[in-house]
Amino acid sequence: SEEIKTLSIQLVVYPMLHASYHAGARSEFIDSTMPKSFVRDVLFHDGKILLCGDRLKVELLKMANILLEFIPERFQELGKDIVDFCMSLLKSEDALCKSWAYLVLCRHVCTMKASSKLILQIYGALIRSHQPEGKEIIRAALDLLIPAMGKQLSKPDWRKAIEFTNRIMFEEVNSIPQLAHIWRTAVSHADTYYDNRHQLVRYMINSLTRLGLPPNSPSENRLLSVSVVELVI
């Protein structure tokens, strides 16, 4: 049943992969046919994306993520299929499923060449994703994506990303969670944003009073304000 498959991956398969790869055993139990079988026969069935519940999809996405992290060279010919599988989940109503789909897409961008259109599409969605559900996964996805953007995007395409970021800050100026999400990302990847700092500094300064000074401001936002000030200085 689907429940047995979900629990089997969650309690047996994924822990085995995680423990083995982090112990340095990269390929002892993965033969050359496994990646293709995983994508073509598990993520897909008869050429169509597997129809199953969100819980099973999350476990499959976790497997895809760790396999792409440790043996990306075996998935070079399967990149399009992985992207198609993940893209099909981005409209899911399950926040966890959607967040993991974005994480796998970002892992794909890091390990394989991706089009600038796809990269900008992913960035645009993630930089807007300030909801608390799945926020740690979204942050992990951005931590993968932004350094890759700095390496893979041309200067004109990187400017598009910065312009999009500025537009969100202008449109969502009164949304503290959105501003905090953007500034946390910028602070975490200051080196990547450095060349375009002049376009961001004014927004940083203007948002400080809303981000950290209100009496009901959470401690996380207060600490973030200090980091923003340090970055500006």
Short mmCIF file of C-alpha atoms in Angstrom, two decimals:
data_model
loop_
_atom_site.label_atom_id
_atom_site.label_comp_id
_atom_site.label_asym_id
_atom_site.label_seq_id
_atom_site.Cartn_x
_atom_site.Cartn_y
_atom_site.Cartn_z
CA SER A 1 0.00 0.00 0.00
CA GLU A 2 1.01 3.65 -0.28
CA GLU A 3 1.35 3.91 3.49
CA ILE A 4 3.83 1.02 3.56
CA LYS A 5 5.84 2.60 0.74
CA THR A 6 5.93 5.92 2.57
CA LEU A 7 7.04 4.39 5.86
CA SER A 8 9.57 2.14 4.12
CA ILE A 9 11.32 5.15 2.57
CA GLN A 10 10.99 7.24 5.72
CA LEU A 11 12.20 4.62 8.20
CA VAL A 12 14.50 2.37 6.14
CA VAL A 13 15.60 3.61 2.73
CA TYR A 14 16.29 7.29 3.44
CA PRO A 15 18.11 6.69 6.77
CA MET A 16 20.24 4.05 5.03
CA LEU A 17 21.15 6.45 2.23
CA HIS A 18 21.82 9.31 4.63
CA ALA A 19 24.02 7.25 6.95
CA SER A 20 25.97 5.61 4.12
CA TYR A 21 26.64 8.78 2.13
CA HIS A 22 27.64 10.81 5.18
CA ALA A 23 29.98 7.99 6.17
CA GLY A 24 31.68 8.26 2.79
CA ALA A 25 30.18 5.13 1.20
CA ARG A 26 29.07 6.73 -2.05
CA SER A 27 28.21 3.83 -4.30
CA GLU A 28 28.44 0.47 -2.58
CA PHE A 29 24.72 -0.25 -2.82
CA ILE A 30 23.80 1.91 -5.85
CA ASP A 31 24.46 0.24 -9.19
CA SER A 32 24.54 2.01 -12.54
CA THR A 33 20.89 1.23 -13.35
CA MET A 34 19.40 2.52 -10.11
CA PRO A 35 19.17 6.28 -10.96
CA LYS A 36 17.33 5.61 -14.21
CA SER A 37 15.00 3.12 -12.53
CA PHE A 38 14.31 5.54 -9.70
CA VAL A 39 13.33 8.32 -12.08
CA ARG A 40 11.62 6.39 -14.88
CA ASP A 41 9.92 3.68 -12.80
CA VAL A 42 9.33 5.35 -9.44
CA LEU A 43 8.89 9.09 -9.99
CA PHE A 44 7.16 8.23 -13.27
CA HIS A 45 4.96 5.32 -14.24
CA ASP A 46 4.44 4.44 -17.90
CA GLY A 47 5.87 7.83 -18.85
CA LYS A 48 3.46 9.73 -16.61
CA ILE A 49 4.18 11.38 -13.28
CA LEU A 50 3.38 9.06 -10.39
CA LEU A 51 -0.06 9.59 -8.91
CA CYS A 52 0.17 9.33 -5.14
CA GLY A 53 -0.43 11.23 -1.94
CA ASP A 54 1.65 14.16 -0.74
CA ARG A 55 3.31 12.20 2.06
CA LEU A 56 4.81 9.70 -0.37
CA LYS A 57 5.82 12.51 -2.73
CA VAL A 58 7.72 14.22 0.10
CA GLU A 59 9.66 11.04 0.85
CA LEU A 60 10.48 10.58 -2.84
CA LEU A 61 11.66 14.18 -3.03
CA LYS A 62 13.91 13.59 -0.02
CA MET A 63 15.42 10.61 -1.81
CA ALA A 64 15.90 12.61 -4.99
CA ASN A 65 17.60 15.38 -3.03
CA ILE A 66 20.16 13.17 -1.31
CA LEU A 67 20.91 11.25 -4.51
CA LEU A 68 21.48 14.50 -6.42
CA GLU A 69 23.68 15.76 -3.60
CA PHE A 70 26.01 12.75 -3.50
CA ILE A 71 25.87 11.13 -6.95
CA PRO A 72 24.81 13.94 -9.32
CA GLU A 73 26.94 12.55 -12.16
CA ARG A 74 24.56 9.60 -12.48
CA PHE A 75 21.56 11.87 -13.09
CA GLN A 76 22.97 14.04 -15.88
CA GLU A 77 20.72 12.48 -18.52
CA LEU A 78 17.70 12.51 -16.23
CA GLY A 79 17.67 16.19 -15.33
CA LYS A 80 14.63 17.08 -17.43
CA ASP A 81 12.58 14.30 -15.87
CA ILE A 82 13.47 15.47 -12.36
CA VAL A 83 12.55 19.06 -13.24
CA ASP A 84 9.23 17.91 -14.73
CA PHE A 85 8.43 15.90 -11.59
CA CYS A 86 9.21 18.81 -9.29
CA MET A 87 7.41 21.39 -11.41
CA SER A 88 4.26 19.29 -11.28
CA LEU A 89 4.25 19.67 -7.48
CA LEU A 90 4.62 23.44 -7.25
CA LYS A 91 0.87 23.95 -7.25
CA SER A 92 0.37 21.45 -4.46
CA GLU A 93 -1.72 22.66 -1.54
CA ASP A 94 0.67 20.85 0.80
CA ALA A 95 3.32 23.41 1.85
CA LEU A 96 5.84 20.72 2.80
CA CYS A 97 5.53 18.97 -0.56
CA LYS A 98 5.92 22.24 -2.44
CA SER A 99 8.91 23.29 -0.35
CA TRP A 100 10.73 20.01 -0.96
CA ALA A 101 10.01 20.30 -4.68
CA TYR A 102 11.73 23.69 -4.69
CA LEU A 103 14.66 22.29 -2.73
CA VAL A 104 15.19 19.50 -5.27
CA LEU A 105 14.93 22.01 -8.12
CA CYS A 106 17.64 24.10 -6.45
CA ARG A 107 19.77 21.01 -5.97
CA HIS A 108 19.33 20.34 -9.69
CA VAL A 109 20.47 23.88 -10.52
CA CYS A 110 23.57 23.40 -8.33
CA THR A 111 24.58 20.08 -9.81
CA MET A 112 23.56 20.47 -13.45
CA LYS A 113 23.34 23.27 -15.96
CA ALA A 114 19.94 24.95 -15.92
CA SER A 115 18.41 27.59 -18.16
CA SER A 116 18.35 31.16 -16.92
CA LYS A 117 14.57 31.14 -17.39
CA LEU A 118 14.19 28.24 -14.95
CA ILE A 119 16.63 29.75 -12.46
CA LEU A 120 14.84 33.12 -12.45
CA GLN A 121 11.46 31.41 -12.16
CA ILE A 122 12.61 29.47 -9.10
CA TYR A 123 14.23 32.54 -7.54
CA GLY A 124 11.13 34.64 -8.08
CA ALA A 125 8.97 32.08 -6.29
CA LEU A 126 11.38 31.48 -3.40
CA ILE A 127 12.09 35.13 -2.67
CA ARG A 128 8.33 35.59 -2.23
CA SER A 129 7.94 32.51 -0.03
CA HIS A 130 7.92 34.07 3.41
CA GLN A 131 5.18 31.91 4.93
CA PRO A 132 6.17 30.08 8.13
CA GLU A 133 5.19 26.67 6.74
CA GLY A 134 8.29 24.95 5.42
CA LYS A 135 10.46 28.06 5.95
CA GLU A 136 13.58 26.08 6.91
CA ILE A 137 13.37 24.10 3.67
CA ILE A 138 12.85 27.31 1.68
CA ARG A 139 15.93 28.82 3.33
CA ALA A 140 17.93 25.71 2.51
CA ALA A 141 16.72 25.96 -1.10
CA LEU A 142 17.83 29.61 -1.34
CA ASP A 143 21.18 28.71 0.23
CA LEU A 144 21.70 26.34 -2.70
CA LEU A 145 20.24 28.54 -5.40
CA ILE A 146 21.79 31.97 -4.83
CA PRO A 147 25.47 30.95 -5.02
CA ALA A 148 24.61 29.00 -8.18
CA MET A 149 22.87 32.07 -9.61
CA GLY A 150 26.02 34.10 -9.05
CA LYS A 151 27.99 31.59 -11.10
CA GLN A 152 25.50 30.62 -13.81
CA LEU A 153 23.56 33.78 -14.64
CA SER A 154 24.83 36.39 -17.05
CA LYS A 155 25.06 39.96 -15.75
CA PRO A 156 21.83 41.01 -17.53
CA ASP A 157 19.96 38.05 -16.03
CA TRP A 158 21.37 38.74 -12.56
CA ARG A 159 20.16 42.33 -12.90
CA LYS A 160 16.70 40.95 -13.65
CA ALA A 161 16.83 39.05 -10.35
CA ILE A 162 17.83 42.21 -8.47
CA GLU A 163 15.13 44.26 -10.20
CA PHE A 164 12.55 41.63 -9.28
CA THR A 165 13.74 41.73 -5.66
CA ASN A 166 13.41 45.52 -5.63
CA ARG A 167 9.92 45.31 -7.07
CA ILE A 168 8.79 42.92 -4.34
CA MET A 169 10.20 45.22 -1.67
CA PHE A 170 8.34 48.16 -3.21
CA GLU A 171 5.06 46.25 -3.53
CA GLU A 172 5.28 44.53 -0.13
CA VAL A 173 6.74 47.44 1.82
CA ASN A 174 4.24 46.93 4.66
CA SER A 175 4.73 43.18 4.92
CA ILE A 176 7.26 42.64 7.71
CA PRO A 177 7.53 38.85 7.11
CA GLN A 178 8.32 39.50 3.44
CA LEU A 179 10.96 42.13 4.22
CA ALA A 180 12.53 39.90 6.87
CA HIS A 181 12.67 37.01 4.42
CA ILE A 182 14.42 39.11 1.76
CA TRP A 183 16.92 40.69 4.16
CA ARG A 184 17.73 37.38 5.78
CA THR A 185 18.54 36.06 2.32
CA ALA A 186 20.66 39.11 1.45
CA VAL A 187 22.58 38.96 4.74
CA SER A 188 23.25 35.23 4.29
CA HIS A 189 24.59 35.79 0.78
CA ALA A 190 26.14 39.23 1.05
CA ASP A 191 29.05 38.35 -1.23
CA THR A 192 26.72 37.36 -4.07
CA TYR A 193 24.63 40.54 -3.76
CA TYR A 194 27.68 42.78 -3.20
CA ASP A 195 28.03 44.15 -6.74
CA ASN A 196 24.40 45.32 -6.65
CA ARG A 197 24.44 46.64 -3.09
CA HIS A 198 23.71 50.21 -4.20
CA GLN A 199 20.27 49.06 -5.42
CA LEU A 200 19.41 47.43 -2.11
CA VAL A 201 20.87 49.71 0.56
CA ARG A 202 18.13 52.35 0.43
CA TYR A 203 15.46 49.71 0.95
CA MET A 204 17.47 48.23 3.81
CA ILE A 205 17.73 51.57 5.59
CA ASN A 206 14.07 52.44 5.06
CA SER A 207 12.86 49.10 6.40
CA LEU A 208 14.95 49.04 9.60
CA THR A 209 12.43 50.98 11.67
CA ARG A 210 9.63 48.57 10.71
CA LEU A 211 11.75 45.46 11.07
CA GLY A 212 13.40 45.78 14.46
CA LEU A 213 12.10 48.79 16.39
CA PRO A 214 8.40 48.00 17.05
CA PRO A 215 7.83 46.80 20.66
CA ASN A 216 6.19 43.60 19.42
CA SER A 217 9.00 42.80 16.99
CA PRO A 218 10.20 39.19 17.47
CA SER A 219 13.77 38.69 18.66
CA GLU A 220 14.65 37.04 15.35
CA ASN A 221 13.80 40.26 13.51
CA ARG A 222 15.73 42.37 16.02
CA LEU A 223 18.84 40.27 15.47
CA LEU A 224 18.29 40.49 11.72
CA SER A 225 18.13 44.30 11.98
CA VAL A 226 21.53 44.32 13.67
CA SER A 227 22.92 42.13 10.87
CA VAL A 228 21.45 44.50 8.25
CA VAL A 229 23.08 47.50 9.95
CA GLU A 230 26.42 45.71 10.07
CA LEU A 231 26.08 44.88 6.38
CA VAL A 232 25.24 48.46 5.42
CA ILE A 233 28.13 49.86 7.46
#
